[in-house]
């Protein structure tokens, strides 16, 4: 685990972005933990999360021309990441996001921000079974731009449509890399390292055994 990943988990726990308990996921799976990116809800937490995404992007070495944040949770994340890339990594890249409903008046259309062009790096929150990200990827596929990769805060390393991980399916189906600030494995490693949360750790391990991908 890198120092920035440990710091990110601590930051997510402190802000109750990451919580342990019982949660029903979009896939219907019952999970002992939940990561709520909607709680990056202050100026300071957006500054921080943008820096973590930027670090994950630089570490991933993915080549890209612009950022795209899918509605809704990807929007502030892409925005914060664009700021961090410009401020800390000397990369002033364009960014765009979509709206859920197509607008027929004013500027019209579905995409707001920079026109989609070149290689798009998608910024999203979490991948579990991969349903949300598949929808956003379809939007890029329908444009003239190409998808360079996907960067998320948390890869839950769960099975997608088949036995392999949703992220592995995405990589195979679209020939693009998927990078994450942290994964379920990172979280389990953190709990093992910290000690003292044995009930949460056991629940996470049981969840991984039930829904984790075969690779
Ligand atoms: P999939 O579409 O199954 O990959 O689920 C990912 C989406 O579920 C995310 O974009 C979130 O909207 C939501 N989600 C979280 O926000 N945090 C979690 O820890 C888990 C989920 C989830 O429902 O799986």
Short mmCIF file of C-alpha atoms and ligand atoms in Angstrom, two decimals:
data_model
loop_
_atom_site.label_atom_id
_atom_site.label_comp_id
_atom_site.label_asym_id
_atom_site.label_seq_id
_atom_site.Cartn_x
_atom_site.Cartn_y
_atom_site.Cartn_z
CA UNK A 1 0.00 0.00 0.00
CA UNK A 2 1.29 3.46 -0.88
CA UNK A 3 1.27 6.24 1.73
CA UNK A 4 -1.25 8.23 -0.30
CA UNK A 5 -3.64 5.25 -0.32
CA UNK A 6 -3.41 4.92 3.48
CA UNK A 7 -3.98 8.67 3.82
CA UNK A 8 -6.96 8.43 1.47
CA UNK A 9 -8.61 5.66 3.54
CA UNK A 10 -8.07 7.65 6.75
CA UNK A 11 -9.51 10.75 5.11
CA UNK A 12 -12.55 8.77 3.82
CA UNK A 13 -13.19 7.29 7.27
CA UNK A 14 -12.87 10.66 9.03
CA UNK A 15 -15.41 12.27 6.67
CA UNK A 16 -17.76 9.25 6.83
CA UNK A 17 -17.34 8.78 3.10
CA UNK A 18 -16.35 5.22 3.89
CA UNK A 19 -18.60 3.46 6.39
CA UNK A 20 -19.04 -0.01 7.78
CA UNK A 21 -22.51 -1.43 8.47
CA UNK A 22 -25.12 -3.04 6.29
CA UNK A 23 -25.90 -1.54 2.88
CA UNK A 24 -27.89 -2.69 -0.12
CA UNK A 25 -26.03 -1.97 -3.34
CA UNK A 26 -27.30 -1.03 -6.77
CA UNK A 27 -26.66 -4.66 -7.80
CA UNK A 28 -28.89 -5.85 -4.92
CA UNK A 29 -25.89 -7.28 -3.07
CA UNK A 30 -25.85 -6.76 0.71
CA UNK A 31 -22.52 -5.15 1.59
CA UNK A 32 -20.75 -4.64 4.94
CA UNK A 33 -19.23 -1.37 3.70
CA UNK A 34 -20.16 1.57 1.53
CA UNK A 35 -18.21 4.38 -0.09
CA UNK A 36 -20.29 7.52 -0.56
CA UNK A 37 -18.51 9.98 -2.86
CA UNK A 38 -21.45 12.35 -2.44
CA UNK A 39 -19.93 13.24 0.92
CA UNK A 40 -16.93 15.00 -0.56
CA UNK A 41 -19.11 17.91 0.33
CA UNK A 42 -16.83 20.75 1.44
CA UNK A 43 -14.31 22.87 -0.43
CA UNK A 44 -11.42 21.32 1.49
CA UNK A 45 -12.53 17.73 0.92
CA UNK A 46 -12.88 18.43 -2.83
CA UNK A 47 -9.37 19.88 -2.89
CA UNK A 48 -8.08 16.74 -1.19
CA UNK A 49 -9.99 14.21 -3.29
CA UNK A 50 -8.84 15.95 -6.47
CA UNK A 51 -5.23 15.49 -5.35
CA UNK A 52 -5.76 11.77 -4.71
CA UNK A 53 -7.29 11.24 -8.15
CA UNK A 54 -4.46 13.22 -9.74
CA UNK A 55 -1.90 11.02 -7.95
CA UNK A 56 -3.67 7.85 -9.14
CA UNK A 57 -3.72 9.22 -12.71
CA UNK A 58 -0.03 10.11 -12.71
CA UNK A 59 0.79 6.70 -11.20
CA UNK A 60 -1.31 4.90 -13.84
CA UNK A 61 0.66 6.52 -16.73
CA UNK A 62 -2.54 6.56 -18.83
CA UNK A 63 -2.19 8.91 -21.83
CA UNK A 64 -5.21 11.17 -22.27
CA UNK A 65 -6.32 14.51 -23.71
CA UNK A 66 -9.28 15.43 -21.51
CA UNK A 67 -11.34 14.38 -18.49
CA UNK A 68 -14.97 13.36 -18.45
CA UNK A 69 -17.12 13.08 -15.29
CA UNK A 70 -20.40 11.15 -15.73
CA UNK A 71 -23.51 12.57 -14.02
CA UNK A 72 -23.94 12.94 -11.17
CA UNK A 73 -21.20 11.87 -8.83
CA UNK A 74 -18.47 12.03 -11.46
CA UNK A 75 -19.07 15.75 -12.07
CA UNK A 76 -17.44 17.33 -8.99
CA UNK A 77 -14.81 14.58 -9.03
CA UNK A 78 -13.70 15.38 -12.60
CA UNK A 79 -13.78 19.08 -11.79
CA UNK A 80 -11.64 18.66 -8.63
CA UNK A 81 -9.23 16.39 -10.55
CA UNK A 82 -8.83 18.94 -13.36
CA UNK A 83 -7.93 21.59 -10.78
CA UNK A 84 -5.42 19.31 -9.03
CA UNK A 85 -3.76 18.30 -12.33
CA UNK A 86 -3.33 21.97 -13.27
CA UNK A 87 -2.19 23.09 -9.82
CA UNK A 88 0.12 20.23 -8.85
CA UNK A 89 1.16 18.46 -12.04
CA UNK A 90 1.46 21.24 -14.62
CA UNK A 91 -1.32 19.74 -16.82
CA UNK A 92 -4.12 22.12 -17.74
CA UNK A 93 -6.50 19.64 -19.39
CA UNK A 94 -10.06 20.32 -20.59
CA UNK A 95 -12.93 18.55 -18.86
CA UNK A 96 -16.58 17.84 -19.60
CA UNK A 97 -19.54 16.14 -18.01
CA UNK A 98 -22.99 15.02 -19.08
CA UNK A 99 -26.52 15.71 -17.97
CA UNK A 100 -28.98 12.86 -17.52
CA UNK A 101 -31.68 14.45 -19.68
CA UNK A 102 -30.92 15.82 -23.15
CA UNK A 103 -31.60 19.59 -23.28
CA UNK A 104 -33.41 20.80 -26.39
CA UNK A 105 -33.11 24.59 -25.88
CA UNK A 106 -30.25 26.98 -25.12
CA UNK A 107 -26.91 25.34 -25.82
CA UNK A 108 -28.78 22.00 -26.11
CA UNK A 109 -27.28 18.53 -26.03
CA UNK A 110 -26.12 16.21 -23.32
CA UNK A 111 -22.50 17.18 -22.80
CA UNK A 112 -21.42 20.30 -20.93
CA UNK A 113 -17.91 21.75 -20.79
CA UNK A 114 -15.19 21.16 -23.34
CA UNK A 115 -16.31 19.44 -26.57
CA UNK A 116 -15.47 15.73 -26.42
CA UNK A 117 -12.31 15.14 -28.43
CA UNK A 118 -9.23 12.93 -28.50
CA UNK A 119 -8.57 10.40 -25.75
CA UNK A 120 -11.00 10.69 -22.85
CA UNK A 121 -10.11 9.75 -19.31
CA UNK A 122 -13.29 8.99 -17.39
CA UNK A 123 -13.41 9.96 -13.71
CA UNK A 124 -15.98 8.11 -11.63
CA UNK A 125 -16.56 7.12 -8.01
CA UNK A 126 -16.95 3.36 -7.53
CA UNK A 127 -17.13 0.21 -9.63
CA UNK A 128 -19.01 -2.76 -8.13
CA UNK A 129 -20.74 -4.91 -10.75
CA UNK A 130 -19.89 -2.37 -13.48
CA UNK A 131 -23.40 -1.33 -14.60
CA UNK A 132 -22.95 2.46 -14.15
CA UNK A 133 -19.58 2.62 -15.83
CA UNK A 134 -20.83 0.57 -18.82
CA UNK A 135 -23.51 3.22 -19.43
CA UNK A 136 -20.98 6.07 -19.33
CA UNK A 137 -18.58 4.23 -21.59
CA UNK A 138 -21.40 3.83 -24.15
CA UNK A 139 -21.76 7.62 -24.23
CA UNK A 140 -18.09 8.06 -25.14
CA UNK A 141 -18.31 5.22 -27.68
CA UNK A 142 -21.18 7.07 -29.40
CA UNK A 143 -19.08 10.26 -29.72
CA UNK A 144 -16.16 10.97 -32.04
CA UNK A 145 -13.75 10.73 -29.12
CA UNK A 146 -12.09 7.57 -27.85
CA UNK A 147 -11.85 6.22 -24.34
CA UNK A 148 -8.30 6.32 -22.90
CA UNK A 149 -9.16 4.77 -19.54
CA UNK A 150 -11.21 4.98 -16.38
CA UNK A 151 -10.06 6.22 -12.99
CA UNK A 152 -12.17 5.58 -9.92
CA UNK A 153 -11.78 6.11 -6.18
CA UNK A 154 -12.69 2.55 -5.21
CA UNK A 155 -12.56 -0.69 -7.15
CA UNK A 156 -14.71 -3.08 -5.11
CA UNK A 157 -13.20 -5.98 -7.12
CA UNK A 158 -16.57 -7.66 -7.56
CA UNK A 159 -17.77 -9.96 -10.28
CA UNK A 160 -19.22 -8.20 -13.30
CA UNK A 161 -21.54 -9.91 -15.77
CA UNK A 162 -19.42 -13.08 -15.66
CA UNK A 163 -16.98 -14.62 -13.16
CA UNK A 164 -14.20 -12.08 -13.67
CA UNK A 165 -13.99 -8.62 -12.11
CA UNK A 166 -16.17 -5.86 -13.53
CA UNK A 167 -13.00 -3.82 -14.07
CA UNK A 168 -11.33 -6.70 -15.94
CA UNK A 169 -14.43 -7.01 -18.16
CA UNK A 170 -14.24 -3.30 -18.90
CA UNK A 171 -10.54 -3.54 -19.74
CA UNK A 172 -11.13 -6.54 -22.01
CA UNK A 173 -14.26 -5.21 -23.76
CA UNK A 174 -12.89 -1.73 -24.45
CA UNK A 175 -9.12 -2.35 -24.44
CA UNK A 176 -8.59 0.41 -21.90
CA UNK A 177 -6.92 0.44 -18.48
CA UNK A 178 -8.89 0.99 -15.28
CA UNK A 179 -7.03 2.59 -12.36
CA UNK A 180 -8.29 3.08 -8.81
CA UNK A 181 -7.06 5.08 -5.83
CA UNK A 182 -7.88 2.05 -3.65
CA UNK A 183 -9.38 -1.43 -4.05
CA UNK A 184 -11.16 -3.82 -1.70
CA UNK A 185 -7.79 -5.53 -1.20
CA UNK A 186 -6.24 -2.21 -0.12
CA UNK A 187 -9.08 -1.74 2.39
CA UNK A 188 -8.64 -5.23 3.83
CA UNK A 189 -4.88 -4.67 4.05
CA UNK A 190 -5.54 -1.40 5.90
CA UNK A 191 -7.84 -3.11 8.42
CA UNK A 192 -5.26 -5.87 8.99
CA UNK A 193 -2.53 -3.25 9.47
CA UNK A 194 -4.54 -1.16 11.93
CA UNK A 195 -5.91 -4.09 13.96
CA UNK A 196 -8.83 -3.79 16.36
CA UNK A 197 -11.69 -3.91 13.85
CA UNK A 198 -12.01 -7.67 13.76
CA UNK A 199 -15.79 -7.77 13.14
CA UNK A 200 -15.52 -5.40 10.16
CA UNK A 201 -12.54 -7.29 8.81
CA UNK A 202 -14.33 -10.65 9.02
CA UNK A 203 -17.40 -9.19 7.27
CA UNK A 204 -15.24 -7.73 4.48
CA UNK A 205 -13.45 -11.03 3.98
CA UNK A 206 -16.76 -12.91 3.89
CA UNK A 207 -18.09 -10.41 1.35
CA UNK A 208 -15.00 -10.84 -0.83
CA UNK A 209 -15.45 -14.62 -0.67
CA UNK A 210 -19.12 -14.29 -1.74
CA UNK A 211 -18.90 -11.63 -4.47
CA UNK A 212 -15.22 -11.17 -5.24
CA UNK A 213 -14.04 -11.85 -8.75
CA UNK A 214 -12.05 -14.94 -9.66
CA UNK A 215 -9.30 -12.65 -11.00
P1 LIG B 1 -22.15 -0.76 -10.26
O1 LIG B 1 -22.98 -0.07 -11.29
O2 LIG B 1 -22.73 -2.07 -9.78
O3 LIG B 1 -20.69 -0.90 -10.66
O4 LIG B 1 -22.17 0.13 -8.96
C1 LIG B 1 -21.45 1.35 -8.88
C2 LIG B 1 -22.34 2.47 -8.44
O5 LIG B 1 -23.04 2.11 -7.23
C3 LIG B 1 -21.58 3.71 -8.08
O6 LIG B 1 -21.42 4.57 -9.17
C4 LIG B 1 -22.45 4.29 -6.96
O7 LIG B 1 -23.52 5.02 -7.50
C5 LIG B 1 -23.00 3.09 -6.22
N1 LIG B 1 -22.19 2.62 -5.06
C6 LIG B 1 -21.48 3.53 -4.28
O8 LIG B 1 -21.61 4.75 -4.43
N2 LIG B 1 -20.63 3.09 -3.31
C7 LIG B 1 -20.45 1.77 -3.01
O9 LIG B 1 -19.65 1.43 -2.11
C8 LIG B 1 -21.20 0.84 -3.76
C9 LIG B 1 -22.11 1.26 -4.73
C10 LIG B 1 -23.03 0.25 -5.29
O10 LIG B 1 -24.27 0.46 -5.19
O11 LIG B 1 -22.54 -0.80 -5.74
#
